[in-house]
mmCIF file of C-alpha atoms in Angstrom:
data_model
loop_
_atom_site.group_PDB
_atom_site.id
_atom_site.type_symbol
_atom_site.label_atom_id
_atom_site.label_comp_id
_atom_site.label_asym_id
_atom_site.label_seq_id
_atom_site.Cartn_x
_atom_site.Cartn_y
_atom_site.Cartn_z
ATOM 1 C CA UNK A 10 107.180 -38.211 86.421
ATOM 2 C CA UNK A 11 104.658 -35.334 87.460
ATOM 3 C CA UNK A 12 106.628 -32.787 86.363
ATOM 4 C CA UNK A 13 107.062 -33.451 83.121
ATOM 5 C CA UNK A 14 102.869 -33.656 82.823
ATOM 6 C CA UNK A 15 102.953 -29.820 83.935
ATOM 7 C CA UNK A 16 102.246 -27.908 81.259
ATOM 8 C CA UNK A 17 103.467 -24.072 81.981
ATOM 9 C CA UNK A 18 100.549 -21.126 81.172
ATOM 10 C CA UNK A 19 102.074 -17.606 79.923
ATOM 11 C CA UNK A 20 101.768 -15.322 82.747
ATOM 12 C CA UNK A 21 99.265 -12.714 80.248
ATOM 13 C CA UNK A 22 97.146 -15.937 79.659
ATOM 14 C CA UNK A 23 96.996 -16.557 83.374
ATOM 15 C CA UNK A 24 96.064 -13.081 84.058
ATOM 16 C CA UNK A 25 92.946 -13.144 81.114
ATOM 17 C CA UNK A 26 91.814 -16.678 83.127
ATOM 18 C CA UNK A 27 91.614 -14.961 85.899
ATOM 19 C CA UNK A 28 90.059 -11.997 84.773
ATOM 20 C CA UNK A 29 87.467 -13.880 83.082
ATOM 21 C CA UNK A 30 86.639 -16.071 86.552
ATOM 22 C CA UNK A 31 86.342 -12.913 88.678
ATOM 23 C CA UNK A 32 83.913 -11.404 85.909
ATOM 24 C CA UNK A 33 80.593 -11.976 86.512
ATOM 25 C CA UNK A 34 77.622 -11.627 88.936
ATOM 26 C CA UNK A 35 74.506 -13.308 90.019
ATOM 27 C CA UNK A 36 71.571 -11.614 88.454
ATOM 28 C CA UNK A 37 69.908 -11.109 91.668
ATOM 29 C CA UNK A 38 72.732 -9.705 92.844
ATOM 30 C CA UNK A 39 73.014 -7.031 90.157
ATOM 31 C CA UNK A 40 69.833 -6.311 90.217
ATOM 32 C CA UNK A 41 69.472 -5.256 93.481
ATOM 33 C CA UNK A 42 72.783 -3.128 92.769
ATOM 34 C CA UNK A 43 71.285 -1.832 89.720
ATOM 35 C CA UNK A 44 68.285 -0.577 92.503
ATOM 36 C CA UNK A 45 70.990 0.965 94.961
ATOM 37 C CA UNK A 46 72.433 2.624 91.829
ATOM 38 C CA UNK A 47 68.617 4.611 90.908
ATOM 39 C CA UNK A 48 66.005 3.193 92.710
ATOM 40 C CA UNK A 49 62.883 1.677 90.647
ATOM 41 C CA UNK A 50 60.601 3.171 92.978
ATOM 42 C CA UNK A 51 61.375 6.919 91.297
ATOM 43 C CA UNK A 52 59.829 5.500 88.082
ATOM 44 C CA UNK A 53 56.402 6.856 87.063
ATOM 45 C CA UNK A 54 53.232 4.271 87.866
ATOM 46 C CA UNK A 55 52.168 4.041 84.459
ATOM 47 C CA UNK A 56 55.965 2.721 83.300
ATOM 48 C CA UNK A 57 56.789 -0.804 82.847
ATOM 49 C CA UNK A 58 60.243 -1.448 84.937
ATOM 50 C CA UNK A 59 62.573 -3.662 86.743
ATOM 51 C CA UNK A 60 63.443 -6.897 85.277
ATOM 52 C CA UNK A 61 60.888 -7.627 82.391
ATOM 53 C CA UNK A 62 62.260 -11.247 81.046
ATOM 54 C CA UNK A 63 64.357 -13.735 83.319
ATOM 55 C CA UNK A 64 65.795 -16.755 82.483
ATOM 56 C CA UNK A 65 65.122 -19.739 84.494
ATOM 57 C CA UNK A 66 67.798 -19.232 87.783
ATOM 58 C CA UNK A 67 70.311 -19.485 88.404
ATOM 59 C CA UNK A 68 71.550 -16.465 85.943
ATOM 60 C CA UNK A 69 74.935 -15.158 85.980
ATOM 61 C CA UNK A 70 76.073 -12.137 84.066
ATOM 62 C CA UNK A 71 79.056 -11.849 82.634
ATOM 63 C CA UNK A 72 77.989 -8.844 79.797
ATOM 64 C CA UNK A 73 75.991 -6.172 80.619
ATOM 65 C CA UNK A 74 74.548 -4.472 77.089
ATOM 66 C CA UNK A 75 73.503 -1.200 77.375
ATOM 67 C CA UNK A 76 71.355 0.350 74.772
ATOM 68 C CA UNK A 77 68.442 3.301 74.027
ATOM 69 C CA UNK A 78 66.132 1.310 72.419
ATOM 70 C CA UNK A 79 65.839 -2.514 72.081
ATOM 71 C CA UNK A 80 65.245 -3.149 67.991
ATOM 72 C CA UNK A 81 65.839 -6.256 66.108
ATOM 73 C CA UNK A 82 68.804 -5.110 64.955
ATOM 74 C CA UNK A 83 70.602 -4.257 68.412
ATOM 75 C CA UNK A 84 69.103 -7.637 69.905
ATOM 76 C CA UNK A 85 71.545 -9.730 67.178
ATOM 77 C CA UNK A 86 74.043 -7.297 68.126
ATOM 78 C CA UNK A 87 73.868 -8.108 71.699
ATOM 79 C CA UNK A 88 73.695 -12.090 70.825
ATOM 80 C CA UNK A 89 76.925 -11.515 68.933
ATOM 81 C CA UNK A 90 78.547 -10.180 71.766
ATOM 82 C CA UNK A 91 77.559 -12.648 74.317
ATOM 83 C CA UNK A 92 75.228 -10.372 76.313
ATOM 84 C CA UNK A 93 74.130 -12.102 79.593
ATOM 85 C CA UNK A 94 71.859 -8.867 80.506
ATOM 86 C CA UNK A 95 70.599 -6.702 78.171
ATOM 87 C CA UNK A 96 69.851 -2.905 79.998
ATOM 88 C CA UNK A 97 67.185 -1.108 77.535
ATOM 89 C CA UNK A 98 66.285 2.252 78.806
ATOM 90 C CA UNK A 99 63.127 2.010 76.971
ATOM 91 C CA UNK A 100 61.154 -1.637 77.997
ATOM 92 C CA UNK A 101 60.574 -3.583 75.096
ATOM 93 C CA UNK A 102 57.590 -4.803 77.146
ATOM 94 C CA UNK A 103 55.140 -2.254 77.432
ATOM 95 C CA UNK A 104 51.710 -3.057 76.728
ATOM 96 C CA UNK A 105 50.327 -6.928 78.029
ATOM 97 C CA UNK A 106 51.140 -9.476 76.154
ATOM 98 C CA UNK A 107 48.296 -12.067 75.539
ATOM 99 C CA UNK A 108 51.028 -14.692 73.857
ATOM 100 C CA UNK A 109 54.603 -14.889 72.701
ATOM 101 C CA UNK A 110 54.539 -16.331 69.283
ATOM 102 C CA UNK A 111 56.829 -15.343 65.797
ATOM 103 C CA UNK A 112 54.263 -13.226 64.561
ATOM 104 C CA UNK A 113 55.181 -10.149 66.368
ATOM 105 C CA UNK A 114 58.810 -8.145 66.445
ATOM 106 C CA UNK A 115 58.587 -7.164 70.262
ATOM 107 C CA UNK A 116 57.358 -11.249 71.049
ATOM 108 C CA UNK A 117 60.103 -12.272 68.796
ATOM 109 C CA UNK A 118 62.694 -10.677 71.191
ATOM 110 C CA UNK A 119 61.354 -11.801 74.314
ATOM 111 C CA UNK A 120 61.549 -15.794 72.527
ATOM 112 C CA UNK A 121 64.975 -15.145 71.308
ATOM 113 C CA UNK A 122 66.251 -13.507 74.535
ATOM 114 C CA UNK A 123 64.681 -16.597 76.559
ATOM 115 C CA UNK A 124 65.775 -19.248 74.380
ATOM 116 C CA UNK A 125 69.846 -17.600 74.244
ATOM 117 C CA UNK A 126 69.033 -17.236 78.060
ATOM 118 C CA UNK A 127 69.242 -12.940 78.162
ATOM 119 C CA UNK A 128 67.670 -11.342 80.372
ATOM 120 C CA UNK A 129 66.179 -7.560 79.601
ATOM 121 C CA UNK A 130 65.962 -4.944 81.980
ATOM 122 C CA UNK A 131 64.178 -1.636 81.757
ATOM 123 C CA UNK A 132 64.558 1.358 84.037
ATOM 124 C CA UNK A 133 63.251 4.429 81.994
ATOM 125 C CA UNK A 134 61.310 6.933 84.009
ATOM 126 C CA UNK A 135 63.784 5.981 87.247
ATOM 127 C CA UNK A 136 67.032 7.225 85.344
ATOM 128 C CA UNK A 137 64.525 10.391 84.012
ATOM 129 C CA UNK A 138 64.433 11.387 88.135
ATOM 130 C CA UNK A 139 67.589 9.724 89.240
ATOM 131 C CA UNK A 140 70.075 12.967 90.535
ATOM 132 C CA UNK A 141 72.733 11.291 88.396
ATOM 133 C CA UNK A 142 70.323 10.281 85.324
ATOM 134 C CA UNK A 143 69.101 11.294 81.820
ATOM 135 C CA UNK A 144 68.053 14.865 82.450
ATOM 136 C CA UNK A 145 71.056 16.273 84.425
ATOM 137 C CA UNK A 146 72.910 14.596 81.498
ATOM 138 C CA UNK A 147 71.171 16.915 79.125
ATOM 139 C CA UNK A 148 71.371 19.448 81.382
ATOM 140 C CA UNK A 149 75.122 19.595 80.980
ATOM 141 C CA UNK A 150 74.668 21.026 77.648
ATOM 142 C CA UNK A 151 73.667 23.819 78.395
ATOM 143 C CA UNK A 152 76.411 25.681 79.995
ATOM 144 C CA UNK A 153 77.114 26.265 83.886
ATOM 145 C CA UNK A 154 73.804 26.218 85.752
ATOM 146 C CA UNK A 155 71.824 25.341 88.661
ATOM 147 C CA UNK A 156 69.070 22.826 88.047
ATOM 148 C CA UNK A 157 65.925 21.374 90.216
ATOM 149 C CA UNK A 158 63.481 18.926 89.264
ATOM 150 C CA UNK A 159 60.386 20.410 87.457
ATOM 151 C CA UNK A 160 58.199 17.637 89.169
ATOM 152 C CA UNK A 161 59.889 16.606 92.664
ATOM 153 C CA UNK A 162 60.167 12.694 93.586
ATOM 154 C CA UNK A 163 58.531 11.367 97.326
ATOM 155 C CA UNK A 164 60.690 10.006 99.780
ATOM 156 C CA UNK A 165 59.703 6.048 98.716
ATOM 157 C CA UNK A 166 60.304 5.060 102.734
ATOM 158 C CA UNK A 167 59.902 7.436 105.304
ATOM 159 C CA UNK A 168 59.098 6.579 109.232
ATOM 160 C CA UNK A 169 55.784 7.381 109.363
ATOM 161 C CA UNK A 170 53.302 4.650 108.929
ATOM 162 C CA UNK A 171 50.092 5.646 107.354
ATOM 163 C CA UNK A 172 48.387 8.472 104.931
ATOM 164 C CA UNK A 173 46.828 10.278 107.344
ATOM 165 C CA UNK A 174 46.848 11.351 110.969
ATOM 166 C CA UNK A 175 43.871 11.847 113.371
ATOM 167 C CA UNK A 176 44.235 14.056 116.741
ATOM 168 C CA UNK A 177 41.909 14.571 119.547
ATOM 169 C CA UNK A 178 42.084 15.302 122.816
ATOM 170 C CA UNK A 179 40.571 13.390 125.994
ATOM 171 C CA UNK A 180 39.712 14.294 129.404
ATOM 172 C CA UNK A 181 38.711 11.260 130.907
ATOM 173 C CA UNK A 182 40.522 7.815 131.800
ATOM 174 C CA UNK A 183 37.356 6.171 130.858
ATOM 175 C CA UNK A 184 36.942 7.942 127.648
ATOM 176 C CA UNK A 185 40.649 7.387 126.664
ATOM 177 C CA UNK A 186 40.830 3.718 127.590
ATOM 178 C CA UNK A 187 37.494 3.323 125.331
ATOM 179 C CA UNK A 188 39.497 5.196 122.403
ATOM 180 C CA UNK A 189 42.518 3.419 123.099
ATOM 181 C CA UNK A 190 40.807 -0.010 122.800
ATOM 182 C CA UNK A 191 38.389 0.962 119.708
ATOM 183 C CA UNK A 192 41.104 1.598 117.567
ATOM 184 C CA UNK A 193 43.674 -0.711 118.687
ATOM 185 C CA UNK A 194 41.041 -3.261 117.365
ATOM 186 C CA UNK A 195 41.639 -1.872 113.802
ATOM 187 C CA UNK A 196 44.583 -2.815 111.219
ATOM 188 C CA UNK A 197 46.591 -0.031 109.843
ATOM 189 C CA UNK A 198 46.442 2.459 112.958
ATOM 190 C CA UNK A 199 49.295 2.925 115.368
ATOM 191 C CA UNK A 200 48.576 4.931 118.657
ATOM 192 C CA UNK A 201 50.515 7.821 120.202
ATOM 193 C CA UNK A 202 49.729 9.517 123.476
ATOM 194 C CA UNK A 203 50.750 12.548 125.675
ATOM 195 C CA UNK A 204 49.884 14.733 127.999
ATOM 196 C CA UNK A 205 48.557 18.124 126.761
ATOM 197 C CA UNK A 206 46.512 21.330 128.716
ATOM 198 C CA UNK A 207 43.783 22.760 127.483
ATOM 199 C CA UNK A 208 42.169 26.200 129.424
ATOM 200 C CA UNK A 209 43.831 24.793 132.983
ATOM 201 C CA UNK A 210 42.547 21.278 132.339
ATOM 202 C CA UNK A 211 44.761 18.749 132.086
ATOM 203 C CA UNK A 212 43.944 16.146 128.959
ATOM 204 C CA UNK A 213 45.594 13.426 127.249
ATOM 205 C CA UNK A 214 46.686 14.347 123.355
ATOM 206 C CA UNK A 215 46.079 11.142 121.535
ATOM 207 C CA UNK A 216 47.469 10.856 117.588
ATOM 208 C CA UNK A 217 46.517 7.832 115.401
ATOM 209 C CA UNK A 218 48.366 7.362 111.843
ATOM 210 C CA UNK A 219 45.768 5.610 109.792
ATOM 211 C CA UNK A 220 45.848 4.272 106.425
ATOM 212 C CA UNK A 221 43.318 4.950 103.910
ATOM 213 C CA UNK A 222 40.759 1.979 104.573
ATOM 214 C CA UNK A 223 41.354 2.407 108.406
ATOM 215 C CA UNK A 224 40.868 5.953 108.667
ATOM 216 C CA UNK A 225 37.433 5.529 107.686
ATOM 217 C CA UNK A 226 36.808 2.344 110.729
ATOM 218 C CA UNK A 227 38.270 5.799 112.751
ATOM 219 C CA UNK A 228 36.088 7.865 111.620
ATOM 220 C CA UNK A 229 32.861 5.824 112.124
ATOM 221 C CA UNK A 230 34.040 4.808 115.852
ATOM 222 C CA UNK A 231 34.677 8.471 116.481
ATOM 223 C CA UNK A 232 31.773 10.061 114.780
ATOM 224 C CA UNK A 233 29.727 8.028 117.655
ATOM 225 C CA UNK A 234 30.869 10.177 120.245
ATOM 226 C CA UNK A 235 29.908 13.939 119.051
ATOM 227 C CA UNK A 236 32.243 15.292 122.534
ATOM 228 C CA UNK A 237 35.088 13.051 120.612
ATOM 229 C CA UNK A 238 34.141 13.589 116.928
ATOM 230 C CA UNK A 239 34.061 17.637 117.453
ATOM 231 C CA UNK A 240 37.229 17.970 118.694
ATOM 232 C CA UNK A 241 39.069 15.860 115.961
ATOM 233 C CA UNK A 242 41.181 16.633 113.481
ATOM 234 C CA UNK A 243 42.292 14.929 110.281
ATOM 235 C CA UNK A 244 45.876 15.622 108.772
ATOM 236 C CA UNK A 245 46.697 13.932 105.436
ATOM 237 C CA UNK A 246 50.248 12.751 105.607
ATOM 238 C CA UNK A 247 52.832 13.127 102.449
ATOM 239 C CA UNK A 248 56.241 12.116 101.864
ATOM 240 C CA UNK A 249 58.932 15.021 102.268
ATOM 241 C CA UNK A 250 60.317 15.779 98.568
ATOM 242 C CA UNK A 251 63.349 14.663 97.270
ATOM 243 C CA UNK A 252 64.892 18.757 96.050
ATOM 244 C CA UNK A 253 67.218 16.439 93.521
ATOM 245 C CA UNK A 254 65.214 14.159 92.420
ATOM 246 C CA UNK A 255 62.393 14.136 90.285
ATOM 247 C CA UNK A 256 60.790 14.661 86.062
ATOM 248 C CA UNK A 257 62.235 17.237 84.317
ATOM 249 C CA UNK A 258 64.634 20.063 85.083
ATOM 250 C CA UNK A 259 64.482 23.666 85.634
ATOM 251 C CA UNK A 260 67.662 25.299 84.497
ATOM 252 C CA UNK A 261 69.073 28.506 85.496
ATOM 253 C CA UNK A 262 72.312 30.126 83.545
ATOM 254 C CA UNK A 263 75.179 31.198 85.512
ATOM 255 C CA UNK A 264 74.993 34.116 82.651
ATOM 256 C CA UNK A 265 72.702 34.406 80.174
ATOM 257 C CA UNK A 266 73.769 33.902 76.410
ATOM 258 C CA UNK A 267 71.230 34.540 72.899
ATOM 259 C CA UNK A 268 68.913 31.787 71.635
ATOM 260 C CA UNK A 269 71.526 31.031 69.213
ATOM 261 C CA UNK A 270 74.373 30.522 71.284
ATOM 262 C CA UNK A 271 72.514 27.542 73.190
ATOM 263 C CA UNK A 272 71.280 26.183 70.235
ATOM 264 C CA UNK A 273 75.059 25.147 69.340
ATOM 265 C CA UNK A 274 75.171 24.300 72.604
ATOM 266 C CA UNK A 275 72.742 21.713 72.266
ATOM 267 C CA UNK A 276 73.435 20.769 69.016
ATOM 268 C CA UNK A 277 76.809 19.518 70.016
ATOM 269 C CA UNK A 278 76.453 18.515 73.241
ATOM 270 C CA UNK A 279 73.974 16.098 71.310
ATOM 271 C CA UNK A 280 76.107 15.677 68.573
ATOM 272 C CA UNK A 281 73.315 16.917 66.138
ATOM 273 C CA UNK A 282 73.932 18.451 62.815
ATOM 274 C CA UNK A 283 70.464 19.884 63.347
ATOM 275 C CA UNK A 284 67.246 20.536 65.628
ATOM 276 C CA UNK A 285 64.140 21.619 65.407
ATOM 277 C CA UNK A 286 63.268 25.360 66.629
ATOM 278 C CA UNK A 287 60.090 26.962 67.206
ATOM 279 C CA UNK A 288 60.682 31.018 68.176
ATOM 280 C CA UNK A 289 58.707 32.536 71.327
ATOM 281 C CA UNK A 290 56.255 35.219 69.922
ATOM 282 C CA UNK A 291 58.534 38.382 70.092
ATOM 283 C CA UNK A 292 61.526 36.137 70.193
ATOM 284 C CA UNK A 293 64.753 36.237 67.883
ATOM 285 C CA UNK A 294 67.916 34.265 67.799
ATOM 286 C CA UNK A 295 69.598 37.160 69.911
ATOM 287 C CA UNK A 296 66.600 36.835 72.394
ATOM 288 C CA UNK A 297 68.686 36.057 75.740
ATOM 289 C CA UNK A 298 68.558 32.670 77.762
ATOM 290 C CA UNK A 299 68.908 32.618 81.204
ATOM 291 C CA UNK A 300 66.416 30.226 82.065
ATOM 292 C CA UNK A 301 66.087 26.618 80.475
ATOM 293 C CA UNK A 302 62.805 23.784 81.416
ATOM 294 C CA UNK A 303 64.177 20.832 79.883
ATOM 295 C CA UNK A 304 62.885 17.050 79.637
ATOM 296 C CA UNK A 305 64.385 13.831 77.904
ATOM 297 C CA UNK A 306 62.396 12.042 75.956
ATOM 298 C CA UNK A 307 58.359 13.796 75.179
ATOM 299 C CA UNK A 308 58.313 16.215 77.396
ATOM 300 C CA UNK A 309 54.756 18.006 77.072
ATOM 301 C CA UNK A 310 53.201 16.969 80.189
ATOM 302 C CA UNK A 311 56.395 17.637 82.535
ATOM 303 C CA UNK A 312 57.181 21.109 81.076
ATOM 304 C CA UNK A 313 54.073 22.234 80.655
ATOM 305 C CA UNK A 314 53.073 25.033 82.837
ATOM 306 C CA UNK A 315 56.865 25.570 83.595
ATOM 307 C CA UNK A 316 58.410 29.334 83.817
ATOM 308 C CA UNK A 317 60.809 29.764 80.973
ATOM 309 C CA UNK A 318 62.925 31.431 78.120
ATOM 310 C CA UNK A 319 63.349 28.247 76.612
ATOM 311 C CA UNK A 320 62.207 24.609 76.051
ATOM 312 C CA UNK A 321 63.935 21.515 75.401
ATOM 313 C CA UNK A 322 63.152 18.310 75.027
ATOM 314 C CA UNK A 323 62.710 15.380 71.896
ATOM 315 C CA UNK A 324 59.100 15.644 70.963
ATOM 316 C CA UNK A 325 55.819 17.967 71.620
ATOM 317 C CA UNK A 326 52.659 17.565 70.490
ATOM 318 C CA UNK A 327 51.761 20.641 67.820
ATOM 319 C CA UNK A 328 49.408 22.134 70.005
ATOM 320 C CA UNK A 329 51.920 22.381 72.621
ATOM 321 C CA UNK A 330 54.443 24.089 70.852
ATOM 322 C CA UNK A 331 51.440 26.490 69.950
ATOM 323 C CA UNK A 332 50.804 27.209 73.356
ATOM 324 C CA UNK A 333 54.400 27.591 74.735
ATOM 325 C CA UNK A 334 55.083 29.808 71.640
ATOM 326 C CA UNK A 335 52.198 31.830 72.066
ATOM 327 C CA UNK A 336 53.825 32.798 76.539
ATOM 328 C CA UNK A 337 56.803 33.677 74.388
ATOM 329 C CA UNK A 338 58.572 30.506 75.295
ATOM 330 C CA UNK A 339 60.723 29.548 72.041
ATOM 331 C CA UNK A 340 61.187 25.612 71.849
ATOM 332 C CA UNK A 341 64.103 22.771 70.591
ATOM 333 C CA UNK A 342 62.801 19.698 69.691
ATOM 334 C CA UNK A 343 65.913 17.122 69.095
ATOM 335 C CA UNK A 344 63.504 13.772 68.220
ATOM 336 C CA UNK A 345 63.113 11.380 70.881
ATOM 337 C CA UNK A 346 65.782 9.244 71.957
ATOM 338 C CA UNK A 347 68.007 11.957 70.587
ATOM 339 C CA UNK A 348 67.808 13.340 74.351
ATOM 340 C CA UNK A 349 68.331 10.052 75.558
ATOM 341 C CA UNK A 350 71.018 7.964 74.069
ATOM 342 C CA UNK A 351 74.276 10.018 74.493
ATOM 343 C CA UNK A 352 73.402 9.213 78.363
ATOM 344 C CA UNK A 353 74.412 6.035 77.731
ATOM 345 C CA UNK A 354 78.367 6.483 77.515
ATOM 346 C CA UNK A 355 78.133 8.159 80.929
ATOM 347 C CA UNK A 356 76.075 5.243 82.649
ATOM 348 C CA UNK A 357 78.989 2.685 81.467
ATOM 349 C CA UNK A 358 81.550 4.358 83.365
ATOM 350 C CA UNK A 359 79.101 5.439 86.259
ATOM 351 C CA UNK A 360 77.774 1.826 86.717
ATOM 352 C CA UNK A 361 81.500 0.343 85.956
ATOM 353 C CA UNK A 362 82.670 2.328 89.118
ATOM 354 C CA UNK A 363 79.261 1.081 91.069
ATOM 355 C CA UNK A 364 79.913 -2.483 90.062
ATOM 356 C CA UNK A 365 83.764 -2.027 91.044
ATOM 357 C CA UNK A 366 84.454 -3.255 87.545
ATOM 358 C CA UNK A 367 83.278 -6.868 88.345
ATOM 359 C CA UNK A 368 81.213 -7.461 84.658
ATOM 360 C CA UNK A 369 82.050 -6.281 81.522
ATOM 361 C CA UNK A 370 79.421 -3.173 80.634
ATOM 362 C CA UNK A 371 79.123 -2.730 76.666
ATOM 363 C CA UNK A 372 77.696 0.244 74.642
ATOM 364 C CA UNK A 373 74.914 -0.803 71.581
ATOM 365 C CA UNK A 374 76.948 0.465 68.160
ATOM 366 C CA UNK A 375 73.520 -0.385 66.326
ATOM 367 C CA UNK A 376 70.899 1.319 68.664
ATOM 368 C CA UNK A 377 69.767 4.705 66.846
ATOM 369 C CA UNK A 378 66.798 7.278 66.362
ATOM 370 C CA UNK A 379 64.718 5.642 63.860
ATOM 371 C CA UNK A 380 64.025 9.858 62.214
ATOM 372 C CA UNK A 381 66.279 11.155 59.992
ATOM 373 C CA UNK A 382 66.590 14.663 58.289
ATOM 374 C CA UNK A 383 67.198 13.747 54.499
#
């Protein structure tokens, strides 16, 4: 009979079934989530991001691993746990590589990932600008504060086609039907006109966005007529800023507190039993704080030139501390991914909420700063 072939499933057995069907996504899918979540296109041009090894489609993703740095040691960590998708905030891939063979530890991982069928994803320098990324999490050690980017992001889409806008005005229907046609002609110029009056005369206001290699075509066609090319002006179009996005932060204290008050502060936001401290000239430990430039990771180039009492950040060249010593600007240095990796506990739960909980999202227990203080 059928029913004695029916074999009954314990309901907490059902449930884990379940669970385990509904867990997973397609990795094009996630990625573009990942995207929504902190958009590549805040990443520096010289970084490496995205998705930087893919195995052959479909992929789905049942693990996401999340770690600092992508070693040896956390990639057999990750194969032990069944990672699908490996998240490294540092790319493993930075430089070209001219082959993948066993000779090197960075080709190594891309062979192993490939042949387990991982895929690694890198989004460094777009969680550095992201609003909810890397430096407002250091900036919550610091105490209650109001923080802007150091170095604001663009807008990465904005309406306006073009880099540049040229304006003129013309008098004649002739004239402006010439204009009209020239540049029509030429790729990367849209055309806006209106009626404008000039000392009692009426004229017709024309405004061409141009990209960069049509502007020039523009130019020449204009510079033709001297009536045209006198009256002309060139506007070079930018993005509007994004006032929450961007490199670095600029940190101002609710209330100030002494050099050596922050310093705990940092120490255990970081959960550092020390740090490295370079005193402004004229500075003390009871020197007040009220204004902190801060930047994850090396963070010469982004605070330099920044208006402080303090800097913070994992590494600066010598000379650089020098120099920021010498504007009485005392400086922290935690080591690199120090400023980095306790980020990581907040981006499970912030990406487990994004994802509405459908993967599982695991922290590295291997990944760590390669410097210790012995």
């Amino acid at each position: 009979m059928l029913s004695s072939r029916v074999r009954l499933v314990p309901t907490t057995v059902r449930s884990l079934i379940c669970s385990s069907s509904r867990s997973f996504m397609d990795l094009k899918a996630l990625l573009s989530s990942l995207n929504d979540f902190a958009s590549l296109s805040f990443a520096e041009s010289w970084d490496n991001v995205g998705l930087l090894v893919e195995p052959s489609p479909p992929h789905t993703v049942n693990t996401l691993f999340l770690t600092n740095d992508l070693t040896v040691e956390v990639m057999e960590e990750a194969l032990q746990k069944k990672a699908d998708l490996i998240l490294s905030y540092h790319p493993p891939i930075f430089r070209p590589m001219k082959r993948i063979t066993w000779k090197s530890w960075k080709e190594r991982l891309v062979i192993q990932a490939l042949e387990n069928r991982v895929a690694i994803y890198s989004p460094h320098t777009a969680y550095d600008a992201a609003p909810q990324g890397v430096n407002n999490w250091l900036a919550k050690g610091l105490g209650v504060c109001t923080s802007r980017p150091i170095h604001p992001s663009k807008a990465p889409d904005y309406p306006t086609e073009g880099t540049h806008r040229v304006e003129l005005n013309v008098t004649h229907t002739q004239d402006l039907d010439r204009v009209i046609s020239a540049v029509k002609g030429i790729a990367g110029v849209s055309v806006t006109s209106f009626s404008a009056r000039t000392d009692d005369e009426e004229q017709t206001r024309l405004s061409l966005n141009c990209s960069q290699q049509a502007l020039m075509q523009v130019v020449a066609f204009l510079s033709q007529n001297r009536e045209f090319y006198q009256k002309t002006e060139i506007l070079s179009l930018e993005k509007p800023l994004l006032l929450h996005t961007g490199m670095g932060r600029l940190c101002t204290l609710d209330e100030s507190v002494s050099l050596a008050t922050m310093i705990e502060r940092i120490k255990r936001h970081l959960k550092l039993s020390h740090v490295r401290l370079a005193l402004g000239v004229g500075r003390t430990l009871e020197s007040p704080v009220k204004v902190v430039a801060l930047c994850a990771g090396s963070g010469s180039s982004v605070l330099q030139g920044a208006e402080a009492d303090l800097y913070l950040t994992g590494e600066m060249s010598h000379h650089d501390v020098l120099d920021a010593a010498s504007q009485g600007i005392s400086v922290i240095l935690c080591e690199h991914s120090n400023t980095e990796r306790g980020f990581l506990s907040d981006l499970q739960d912030m990406l487990g909420a994004h994802l509405e909980n459908k993967i599982n999202i695991i922290l590295s227990e291997t990944d760590r700063d390669p410097l210790h203080v012995v």
